[in-house]
Amino acid sequence: MSLTPRAGGAESGSGGGHGTGRKRPRRRVLRWSATVLAVVILGTAGAGYLYYEHLNGNLRSGERDSGDSKARKADPNAAGQTPLNILLIGSDSRNSDANVALGGSRDNRGNPPLGDVQMLIHLSADRQSASVVSIPRDTRVPIPNCTDPKTGQRFPATNKIINESLARGGPGCTLATWQNLTGVYIDHWMMIDFAGVVRMADAIGGVEVCVNQNVWDRPLPAQKGGSGLKLTAGRHPVKGVQALQWLRTRHAWGSDPLRARAQHMYMNSMIRTLRGQNVFTDTGRLMDLAEAATKSLQVSEEIGTVKKLYDLGMQLKAVPPDRITMTTLPTVQDSQNSEHLLPAGDRAEKIWRMIRDDVSFDKKGPQSGAGRPAAPQKASADPAAPNAQIGVVVRNGTRSDGQSAVRGRAGTIAQALVDKGFARAAKDTAPPVAESATVVRYPTADLEGDAQQVAKALGIPLSAVKKSTDVSGVTVVVGADWRTGTTYPVQAPPAAGDLPDDADALSGADSGKCMDVYKPYRW
């Protein structure tokens, strides 16, 4: 029976339009697991030196960072080791016959692709653990100024859903967006499209997935689109187009975060499968994987050879499944658009701090971040103006789901700044907002030094100083984490495995998980 999707069966999803926030009912959006990319690295490792020039010729590479980002590499730990961070991007490009056939939505052929799947792999400095974070594609974030390295077109900074970053300067812009959002230096990016996913899934030969009920992700009267995935309850090996259907399914799971969970299950299952088959000692299998990988991938230019992928793979290969932890960034609904999400303040920041400080997502890691103290934040090269000349607005963001706002909080912190010599500090008289973690925002690069000076005066860490197009000047938003006092409270360092409850953590060794099917998509 053919598993090829119907040409017109486009999957819909909230947001994700090229430059709009509207639904695109006919658009089929790529939903695949970072397994495809992670195992690409692992699979290439054992075969890297065979057919070296041929495989090098297959690889396509591009600029690592094409945006306005300033993250710095982490300092070495006591043993001289540094972490490794890799951004995995799934493109919904329809710029080939193969991708149009797999993705449908022919009317979008030729449009700039969107980065509908984005995951960060953090390999610990001691190379004993790996942490993975997915961001749902409809999460609204600041996207910096970017320049397309192919065309030279410049894109101004904006605040839109994260999948649009790929269309504003390529994968280098997506990397810059992540760096600014997280404060994490990202060493490399890797990208794959529809056809590449299918090619890799066929080369791997089948990955077991599991559903608790019969599933059929199909168009319904109230919801157009669907991936076409149709399985009976239980465990099934999937490959080729059926693997792509699993990784693209959204409606049958019920949400974008749950789709990320399904992708994480697939990724972990693939790693376990390859290890169980001793694929890393099977030259024939490895060559098949290497051929498929190099034809399917685009990579940042500093890893644009098979030798460099080999070296990278050897580092990733050593991590045991029980030290691999997949998570999804905690998010909340965007008040500006109910179909979009926002990072969940202090819960999201906790994830990023654990990565910056190299604290493992599982409980087996050292509690101190593999021997490295918290990485210092880089001061801006932009000199700060004298305190008395810096304009500052203070907003009350102490409202939260469980607590009402602290009255007068903005005025209290504004007065504290005046007492410290910031004569132009003033409170915002607008109603309190909900901001779970205190942040200092600034709109343009020439105000970064001023914003950092304000943060230092209040004891706010420089990691909380963020560039944003949502403000017109330096703005302190006093969050729900700072309800009393005039000096920002010292935050306890995160402990290994102490993830937010809504990070949906999944261990690479957990083979017993199955997806629940949203009732309308059961059969």
Coordinates of C-alpha atoms in Angstrom, one line a residue:
M1 CA 0.0 0.0 0.0
S2 CA 1.4 3.4 -0.9
L3 CA 2.1 5.8 1.9
T4 CA 2.7 8.8 -0.3
P5 CA 0.6 11.8 0.9
R6 CA -2.1 13.2 -1.4
A7 CA -1.0 16.3 -3.2
G8 CA -3.7 18.4 -1.8
G9 CA -3.6 17.1 1.8
A10 CA -2.0 20.2 3.3
E11 CA -1.7 20.3 7.1
S12 CA -2.9 23.4 8.8
G13 CA -1.6 25.0 11.9
S14 CA -1.9 28.2 13.9
G15 CA 0.3 31.0 12.7
G16 CA 3.3 30.2 10.7
G17 CA 2.3 32.2 7.7
H18 CA 4.9 33.9 5.6
G19 CA 4.8 37.3 7.4
T20 CA 1.3 36.8 8.9
G21 CA -0.2 35.3 12.0
R22 CA -3.2 33.9 10.1
K23 CA -4.1 30.2 9.8
R24 CA -3.0 28.5 6.6
P25 CA -5.5 25.6 6.3
R26 CA -3.9 24.1 3.2
R27 CA -0.3 24.4 4.3
R28 CA 1.3 21.2 5.2
V29 CA 4.1 21.9 7.7
L30 CA 7.1 19.7 8.3
R31 CA 7.0 18.0 11.6
W32 CA 10.1 15.7 12.1
S33 CA 12.3 14.8 14.9
A34 CA 15.8 16.0 15.6
T35 CA 16.6 12.3 15.6
V36 CA 17.1 12.6 11.9
L37 CA 19.9 15.1 12.4
A38 CA 21.4 13.7 15.6
V39 CA 21.7 10.3 14.1
V40 CA 23.0 11.7 10.9
I41 CA 26.0 12.8 12.9
L42 CA 26.3 9.5 14.7
G43 CA 25.9 7.5 11.5
T44 CA 28.4 9.5 9.6
A45 CA 31.0 9.0 12.4
G46 CA 32.1 5.5 11.5
A47 CA 32.2 6.0 7.7
G48 CA 33.6 9.5 7.6
Y49 CA 36.8 8.6 5.8
L50 CA 35.4 6.4 3.2
Y51 CA 34.6 8.0 -0.1
Y52 CA 35.7 11.2 1.5
E53 CA 35.7 13.5 -1.5
H54 CA 32.5 12.1 -2.8
L55 CA 30.7 12.6 0.5
N56 CA 32.2 16.1 0.9
G57 CA 30.7 16.9 -2.5
N58 CA 27.3 16.1 -1.2
L59 CA 27.4 18.5 1.7
R60 CA 26.0 22.0 1.4
S61 CA 27.1 24.7 3.9
G62 CA 26.3 28.3 4.8
E63 CA 27.1 31.2 7.2
R64 CA 26.9 30.3 10.9
D65 CA 25.6 33.6 12.2
S66 CA 23.9 36.1 9.9
G67 CA 22.2 38.2 12.5
D68 CA 22.9 40.8 15.2
S69 CA 23.8 38.5 18.2
K70 CA 26.5 38.8 20.9
A71 CA 26.5 35.5 22.8
R72 CA 29.9 34.4 24.0
K73 CA 31.4 30.9 24.3
A74 CA 31.4 29.4 27.7
D75 CA 34.6 29.4 29.7
P76 CA 36.3 26.0 30.1
N77 CA 35.7 24.0 33.2
A78 CA 38.5 22.9 35.6
A79 CA 39.5 20.2 33.2
G80 CA 39.8 22.6 30.3
Q81 CA 36.6 21.3 28.6
T82 CA 33.8 23.4 27.0
P83 CA 30.2 22.5 26.1
L84 CA 29.1 22.0 22.5
N85 CA 25.8 23.5 21.3
I86 CA 24.1 22.5 18.0
L87 CA 20.9 24.0 16.6
L88 CA 18.8 21.6 14.5
I89 CA 16.4 23.2 12.0
G90 CA 13.6 21.6 10.0
S91 CA 12.7 23.6 6.9
D92 CA 9.3 23.5 5.2
S93 CA 10.9 24.5 1.9
R94 CA 8.8 23.7 -1.2
N95 CA 11.4 24.7 -3.7
S96 CA 11.7 21.3 -5.4
D97 CA 9.3 18.8 -6.9
A98 CA 10.1 16.3 -4.2
N99 CA 9.3 18.7 -1.4
V100 CA 6.1 19.9 -3.0
A101 CA 5.0 16.3 -3.5
L102 CA 5.7 15.5 0.2
G103 CA 4.5 18.8 1.7
G104 CA 1.6 19.7 -0.6
S105 CA 0.6 23.4 -0.7
R106 CA 1.9 24.0 -4.3
D107 CA 0.8 27.6 -4.1
N108 CA 3.7 28.2 -1.6
R109 CA 6.4 26.9 -4.0
G110 CA 9.2 29.5 -4.2
N111 CA 8.3 31.2 -1.0
P112 CA 11.1 31.7 1.6
P113 CA 11.0 28.5 3.8
L114 CA 10.0 28.6 7.5
G115 CA 11.9 26.9 10.3
D116 CA 9.0 24.9 11.7
V117 CA 11.1 22.6 13.9
Q118 CA 13.9 24.0 16.0
M119 CA 15.8 22.1 18.7
L120 CA 19.0 22.9 20.6
I121 CA 21.3 20.0 21.5
H122 CA 23.6 20.8 24.4
L123 CA 26.5 18.4 24.8
S124 CA 28.0 18.8 28.3
A125 CA 31.6 19.9 28.7
D126 CA 32.6 16.4 30.0
R127 CA 30.7 14.8 27.1
Q128 CA 28.8 12.6 29.5
S129 CA 25.3 14.0 29.0
A130 CA 23.1 15.7 26.3
S131 CA 20.2 18.1 26.8
V132 CA 17.7 18.9 24.1
V133 CA 15.2 21.8 24.1
S134 CA 12.5 22.3 21.5
I135 CA 10.7 25.6 21.0
P136 CA 7.2 25.3 19.5
R137 CA 7.1 27.1 16.1
D138 CA 4.4 29.5 17.1
T139 CA 6.3 31.0 20.0
R140 CA 6.7 34.8 19.6
V141 CA 10.3 36.0 20.3
P142 CA 12.5 39.0 19.4
I143 CA 14.2 38.3 16.0
P144 CA 17.3 40.5 15.5
N145 CA 18.5 42.4 12.5
C146 CA 19.6 39.8 9.9
T147 CA 21.2 39.9 6.5
D148 CA 20.6 37.1 3.9
P149 CA 24.1 35.9 3.0
K150 CA 23.0 34.8 -0.4
T151 CA 21.2 37.9 -1.6
G152 CA 22.5 40.6 0.8
Q153 CA 18.9 41.6 1.7
R154 CA 18.7 43.1 5.1
F155 CA 15.8 42.5 7.5
P156 CA 15.1 44.8 10.4
A157 CA 14.6 43.5 14.0
T158 CA 11.1 42.4 14.7
N159 CA 9.0 40.5 17.3
K160 CA 7.3 37.5 15.6
I161 CA 6.9 33.8 15.9
I162 CA 10.2 32.0 15.8
N163 CA 9.6 29.9 12.6
E164 CA 9.8 33.2 10.6
S165 CA 13.4 33.7 11.5
L166 CA 14.5 31.3 8.8
A167 CA 12.8 33.4 6.1
R168 CA 14.6 36.6 7.3
G169 CA 18.2 35.6 6.6
G170 CA 18.4 31.8 6.5
P171 CA 19.6 29.5 9.3
G172 CA 22.2 32.0 10.4
C173 CA 19.4 34.3 11.4
T174 CA 17.6 31.5 13.3
L175 CA 20.9 30.8 15.2
A176 CA 21.2 34.5 16.0
T177 CA 17.6 34.6 17.3
W178 CA 18.3 31.6 19.6
Q179 CA 21.5 33.1 20.9
N180 CA 19.8 36.4 21.8
L181 CA 16.9 34.5 23.4
T182 CA 19.0 32.2 25.5
G183 CA 22.4 33.8 26.1
V184 CA 23.9 30.5 24.9
Y185 CA 26.7 30.5 22.3
I186 CA 25.7 28.1 19.5
D187 CA 28.6 26.4 17.8
H188 CA 26.8 25.0 14.7
W189 CA 23.5 24.7 12.9
M190 CA 22.2 21.8 10.8
M191 CA 19.1 21.9 8.6
I192 CA 17.0 19.3 6.7
D193 CA 13.9 19.5 4.5
F194 CA 11.0 17.2 3.6
A195 CA 12.8 15.1 1.1
G196 CA 15.9 14.8 3.4
V197 CA 13.7 13.5 6.2
V198 CA 12.3 10.7 4.0
R199 CA 15.7 9.9 2.6
M200 CA 17.2 9.5 6.0
A201 CA 14.2 7.5 7.4
D202 CA 14.6 5.0 4.5
A203 CA 18.4 4.7 5.1
I204 CA 17.8 4.0 8.8
G205 CA 15.4 1.2 8.0
G206 CA 12.6 1.7 10.5
V207 CA 12.1 3.2 14.0
E208 CA 9.5 2.0 16.5
V209 CA 6.8 4.3 17.6
C210 CA 3.8 3.7 19.8
V211 CA 0.2 5.0 20.2
N212 CA -2.3 4.2 22.9
Q213 CA -5.3 4.3 20.5
N214 CA -5.9 3.9 16.8
V215 CA -4.8 7.2 15.1
W216 CA -5.7 8.8 11.8
D217 CA -4.5 12.4 11.3
R218 CA -7.0 13.5 8.6
P219 CA -9.1 16.5 7.7
L220 CA -12.3 16.9 9.8
P221 CA -15.3 19.2 9.3
A222 CA -13.9 21.7 11.9
Q223 CA -10.3 21.3 11.0
K224 CA -8.7 21.0 7.6
G225 CA -5.4 19.3 6.8
G226 CA -3.6 16.5 8.5
S227 CA -0.4 14.5 8.0
G228 CA -2.2 11.3 6.8
L229 CA -0.7 9.2 9.6
K230 CA -2.9 6.1 10.2
L231 CA -1.9 3.4 12.7
T232 CA -3.6 1.0 15.0
A233 CA -3.0 1.1 18.7
G234 CA 0.3 -0.4 19.8
R235 CA 3.9 -0.3 18.6
H236 CA 4.9 0.0 14.9
P237 CA 8.2 0.4 13.0
V238 CA 7.9 3.4 10.7
K239 CA 10.2 4.6 7.9
G240 CA 10.2 6.7 4.7
V241 CA 7.0 8.8 4.2
Q242 CA 5.3 7.2 7.2
A243 CA 8.1 8.4 9.4
L244 CA 7.6 11.9 8.0
Q245 CA 3.9 11.6 8.7
W246 CA 4.6 10.7 12.4
L247 CA 6.9 13.6 12.8
R248 CA 4.5 16.1 11.1
T249 CA 1.4 15.0 13.0
R250 CA -0.1 17.8 15.2
H251 CA -3.9 17.6 15.2
A252 CA -4.0 14.0 16.3
W253 CA -1.9 14.8 19.4
G254 CA -3.7 17.9 20.2
S255 CA -1.0 20.7 20.3
D256 CA 2.4 21.8 19.2
P257 CA 4.0 20.9 22.5
L258 CA 2.6 17.4 22.3
R259 CA 3.9 17.2 18.7
A260 CA 7.4 17.9 20.1
R261 CA 6.9 15.1 22.6
A262 CA 6.2 12.7 19.7
Q263 CA 9.3 13.9 17.9
H264 CA 11.3 13.4 21.1
M265 CA 10.0 9.8 21.4
Y266 CA 11.0 9.1 17.8
M267 CA 14.5 10.6 18.3
N268 CA 15.2 8.5 21.4
S269 CA 13.8 5.4 19.7
M270 CA 16.1 5.9 16.7
I271 CA 19.2 6.3 18.9
R272 CA 18.3 3.1 20.8
T273 CA 17.6 1.3 17.5
L274 CA 20.9 2.1 16.0
R275 CA 22.8 1.2 19.1
G276 CA 20.9 -2.1 19.5
Q277 CA 21.8 -3.1 15.9
N278 CA 25.5 -2.3 16.4
V279 CA 25.2 -0.1 13.3
F280 CA 28.3 1.8 14.3
T281 CA 30.4 -1.3 13.5
D282 CA 28.6 -2.2 10.3
T283 CA 30.5 -0.5 7.5
G284 CA 27.7 -1.1 4.9
R285 CA 25.0 0.4 7.1
L286 CA 27.1 3.3 8.0
M287 CA 27.9 4.0 4.3
D288 CA 24.2 4.0 3.5
L289 CA 23.6 6.5 6.4
A290 CA 26.6 8.6 5.4
E291 CA 25.4 8.8 1.8
A292 CA 21.9 9.8 2.8
A293 CA 23.1 12.2 5.5
T294 CA 25.4 14.2 3.3
K295 CA 22.8 14.4 0.6
S296 CA 20.1 15.5 3.1
L297 CA 21.9 18.0 5.3
Q298 CA 22.8 21.6 5.1
V299 CA 25.3 22.6 7.8
S300 CA 27.1 25.7 9.0
E301 CA 30.3 26.3 7.1
E302 CA 32.7 25.5 10.0
I303 CA 31.5 21.9 10.0
G304 CA 31.1 21.6 6.2
T305 CA 33.4 18.6 5.7
V306 CA 32.9 14.9 6.5
K307 CA 36.0 15.0 8.6
K308 CA 34.5 17.7 10.8
L309 CA 31.2 15.8 11.0
Y310 CA 33.2 12.7 11.9
D311 CA 34.9 14.5 14.8
L312 CA 31.5 15.9 15.9
G313 CA 29.9 12.5 15.7
M314 CA 32.6 10.8 17.8
Q315 CA 31.8 13.3 20.7
L316 CA 28.0 12.7 20.5
K317 CA 28.3 9.0 20.1
A318 CA 29.7 8.5 23.6
V319 CA 26.6 9.8 25.4
P320 CA 24.5 6.8 26.8
P321 CA 20.8 7.0 26.3
D322 CA 20.0 7.4 30.0
R323 CA 22.0 10.6 30.0
I324 CA 20.0 12.1 27.0
T325 CA 17.1 14.3 28.1
M326 CA 14.6 15.8 25.7
T327 CA 12.5 18.8 26.8
T328 CA 10.1 21.4 25.4
L329 CA 10.5 25.0 26.4
P330 CA 7.8 26.0 28.9
T331 CA 5.4 28.5 27.3
V332 CA 2.3 30.5 28.1
Q333 CA -0.4 31.8 25.7
D334 CA 0.4 35.1 24.0
S335 CA -2.0 37.8 25.1
Q336 CA -1.7 39.5 21.7
N337 CA -2.7 36.4 19.8
S338 CA -4.4 33.3 21.4
E339 CA -2.9 31.1 18.7
H340 CA 0.7 32.0 19.6
L341 CA 2.8 31.3 22.6
L342 CA 5.4 33.2 24.7
P343 CA 8.4 31.8 26.7
A344 CA 7.2 31.2 30.3
G345 CA 9.4 33.7 32.0
D346 CA 11.3 32.3 35.0
R347 CA 10.6 28.7 33.9
A348 CA 12.0 29.3 30.5
E349 CA 14.9 31.2 31.9
K350 CA 15.7 28.3 34.3
I351 CA 16.1 26.0 31.2
W352 CA 18.5 28.5 29.6
R353 CA 20.5 29.0 32.8
M354 CA 21.0 25.3 33.1
I355 CA 22.4 25.2 29.6
R356 CA 24.6 28.3 30.2
D357 CA 25.9 26.9 33.4
D358 CA 26.3 23.4 31.9
V359 CA 24.0 21.8 34.5
S360 CA 22.7 18.4 33.2
F361 CA 19.0 17.9 32.6
D362 CA 19.1 14.5 34.3
K363 CA 19.8 13.9 38.0
K364 CA 23.0 11.9 37.4
G365 CA 25.2 14.9 36.6
P366 CA 27.4 17.0 38.9
Q367 CA 25.4 19.5 40.9
S368 CA 27.9 22.3 40.1
G369 CA 27.7 22.2 36.3
A370 CA 30.6 19.8 35.6
G371 CA 33.0 21.9 37.7
R372 CA 32.4 25.2 36.0
P373 CA 31.1 28.2 37.9
A374 CA 28.2 30.2 36.3
A375 CA 29.6 31.7 33.1
P376 CA 30.1 35.5 33.4
Q377 CA 28.0 37.6 31.0
K378 CA 29.9 39.7 28.5
A379 CA 29.7 43.4 29.0
S380 CA 28.6 45.5 26.1
A381 CA 31.2 47.2 23.9
D382 CA 28.8 50.2 23.8
P383 CA 29.9 52.6 26.6
A384 CA 27.1 53.6 29.1
A385 CA 26.1 57.2 29.4
P386 CA 26.5 58.9 32.8
N387 CA 23.7 57.6 35.2
A388 CA 22.0 61.0 35.3
Q389 CA 21.6 61.0 31.5
I390 CA 20.1 57.5 31.2
G391 CA 16.4 57.5 30.6
V392 CA 14.7 54.5 32.4
V393 CA 11.0 53.5 32.5
V394 CA 10.0 51.0 35.3
R395 CA 7.0 48.8 34.8
N396 CA 5.2 46.7 37.4
G397 CA 5.2 43.0 36.2
T398 CA 4.6 41.3 39.5
R399 CA 1.1 40.0 38.6
S400 CA 1.0 36.3 38.1
D401 CA -1.5 33.4 37.7
G402 CA -1.4 32.8 41.5
Q403 CA -0.8 36.2 42.9
S404 CA -2.1 39.8 42.4
A405 CA 0.4 42.5 41.5
V406 CA 2.3 44.3 44.3
R407 CA 0.9 47.8 44.4
G408 CA 3.4 50.6 43.9
R409 CA 6.2 48.3 42.8
A410 CA 7.2 50.3 39.7
G411 CA 7.4 53.5 41.8
T412 CA 9.6 51.8 44.5
I413 CA 12.2 50.6 42.0
A414 CA 12.1 53.9 40.0
Q415 CA 12.8 55.8 43.2
A416 CA 15.7 53.3 44.1
L417 CA 17.2 54.2 40.7
V418 CA 16.9 57.9 41.3
D419 CA 18.6 57.4 44.7
K420 CA 21.5 55.7 42.8
G421 CA 21.9 58.7 40.4
F422 CA 19.5 57.8 37.6
A423 CA 17.7 61.1 37.7
R424 CA 15.6 60.4 34.6
A425 CA 14.1 57.1 36.0
A426 CA 10.3 57.1 36.2
K427 CA 7.5 54.6 36.7
D428 CA 5.2 53.5 34.0
T429 CA 1.6 54.4 35.1
A430 CA 0.0 51.6 32.9
P431 CA -1.7 48.8 34.8
P432 CA 0.5 46.0 36.0
V433 CA 1.4 43.2 33.6
A434 CA 2.5 39.6 34.2
E435 CA 6.2 39.0 33.9
S436 CA 7.4 36.0 35.8
A437 CA 11.1 37.0 35.7
T438 CA 12.5 40.5 36.0
V439 CA 14.0 41.8 32.7
V440 CA 15.7 44.9 31.4
R441 CA 14.8 45.6 27.8
Y442 CA 16.4 48.0 25.3
P443 CA 15.4 48.7 21.7
T444 CA 18.7 49.4 19.8
A445 CA 22.4 48.5 20.1
D446 CA 23.4 52.0 21.1
L447 CA 21.4 51.6 24.4
E448 CA 22.8 48.2 25.4
G449 CA 25.5 49.7 27.6
D450 CA 22.9 51.9 29.3
A451 CA 20.6 48.9 29.9
Q452 CA 23.5 46.9 31.4
Q453 CA 24.4 49.9 33.7
V454 CA 20.9 50.0 35.0
A455 CA 20.9 46.2 35.6
K456 CA 24.2 46.4 37.5
A457 CA 22.8 49.2 39.7
L458 CA 19.9 47.0 40.7
G459 CA 21.8 43.7 41.0
I460 CA 20.0 42.2 38.0
P461 CA 22.2 39.7 36.1
L462 CA 23.3 40.7 32.6
S463 CA 21.6 37.6 31.2
A464 CA 18.3 39.4 31.9
V465 CA 19.2 42.3 29.7
K466 CA 17.4 41.7 26.4
K467 CA 17.1 43.6 23.1
S468 CA 13.4 44.0 22.2
T469 CA 11.4 46.0 19.7
D470 CA 8.6 46.1 22.2
V471 CA 10.1 49.1 24.0
S472 CA 11.2 52.6 22.9
G473 CA 13.9 53.0 25.6
V474 CA 15.6 51.3 28.5
T475 CA 12.8 49.6 30.4
V476 CA 12.9 47.6 33.6
V477 CA 10.0 45.2 34.1
V478 CA 9.9 44.2 37.7
G479 CA 8.8 40.5 37.6
A480 CA 7.0 38.2 40.0
D481 CA 10.4 37.0 41.1
W482 CA 11.1 40.3 42.8
R483 CA 8.1 41.3 44.9
T484 CA 10.0 43.0 47.8
G485 CA 13.2 45.0 48.4
T486 CA 15.2 47.3 46.1
T487 CA 18.1 44.9 45.3
Y488 CA 17.3 42.0 43.0
P489 CA 17.4 38.8 45.1
V490 CA 20.2 36.4 44.4
Q491 CA 19.0 33.3 42.6
A492 CA 20.1 29.9 43.8
P493 CA 22.1 28.0 41.2
P494 CA 20.0 25.3 39.4
A495 CA 20.6 21.7 40.4
A496 CA 21.1 18.8 38.1
G497 CA 17.7 17.4 37.0
D498 CA 15.7 20.2 38.6
L499 CA 13.7 21.0 35.5
P500 CA 10.4 22.9 35.4
D501 CA 7.4 20.6 35.7
D502 CA 6.1 21.7 32.3
A503 CA 9.3 21.0 30.4
D504 CA 7.9 17.6 29.6
A505 CA 11.3 15.9 30.1
L506 CA 11.8 12.5 28.4
S507 CA 14.9 10.3 29.0
G508 CA 16.5 8.6 26.0
A509 CA 16.4 5.3 27.9
D510 CA 12.6 5.4 28.4
S511 CA 11.2 2.9 25.8
G512 CA 7.8 2.6 27.4
K513 CA 6.2 5.8 26.3
C514 CA 3.2 5.9 23.9
M515 CA 1.3 8.9 22.5
D516 CA -2.3 9.5 23.5
V517 CA -4.5 10.3 20.5
Y518 CA -6.9 13.3 20.7
K519 CA -10.4 11.8 20.5
P520 CA -11.6 13.2 17.2
Y521 CA -8.7 11.5 15.4
R522 CA -9.3 8.0 16.8
W523 CA -10.9 5.4 14.6

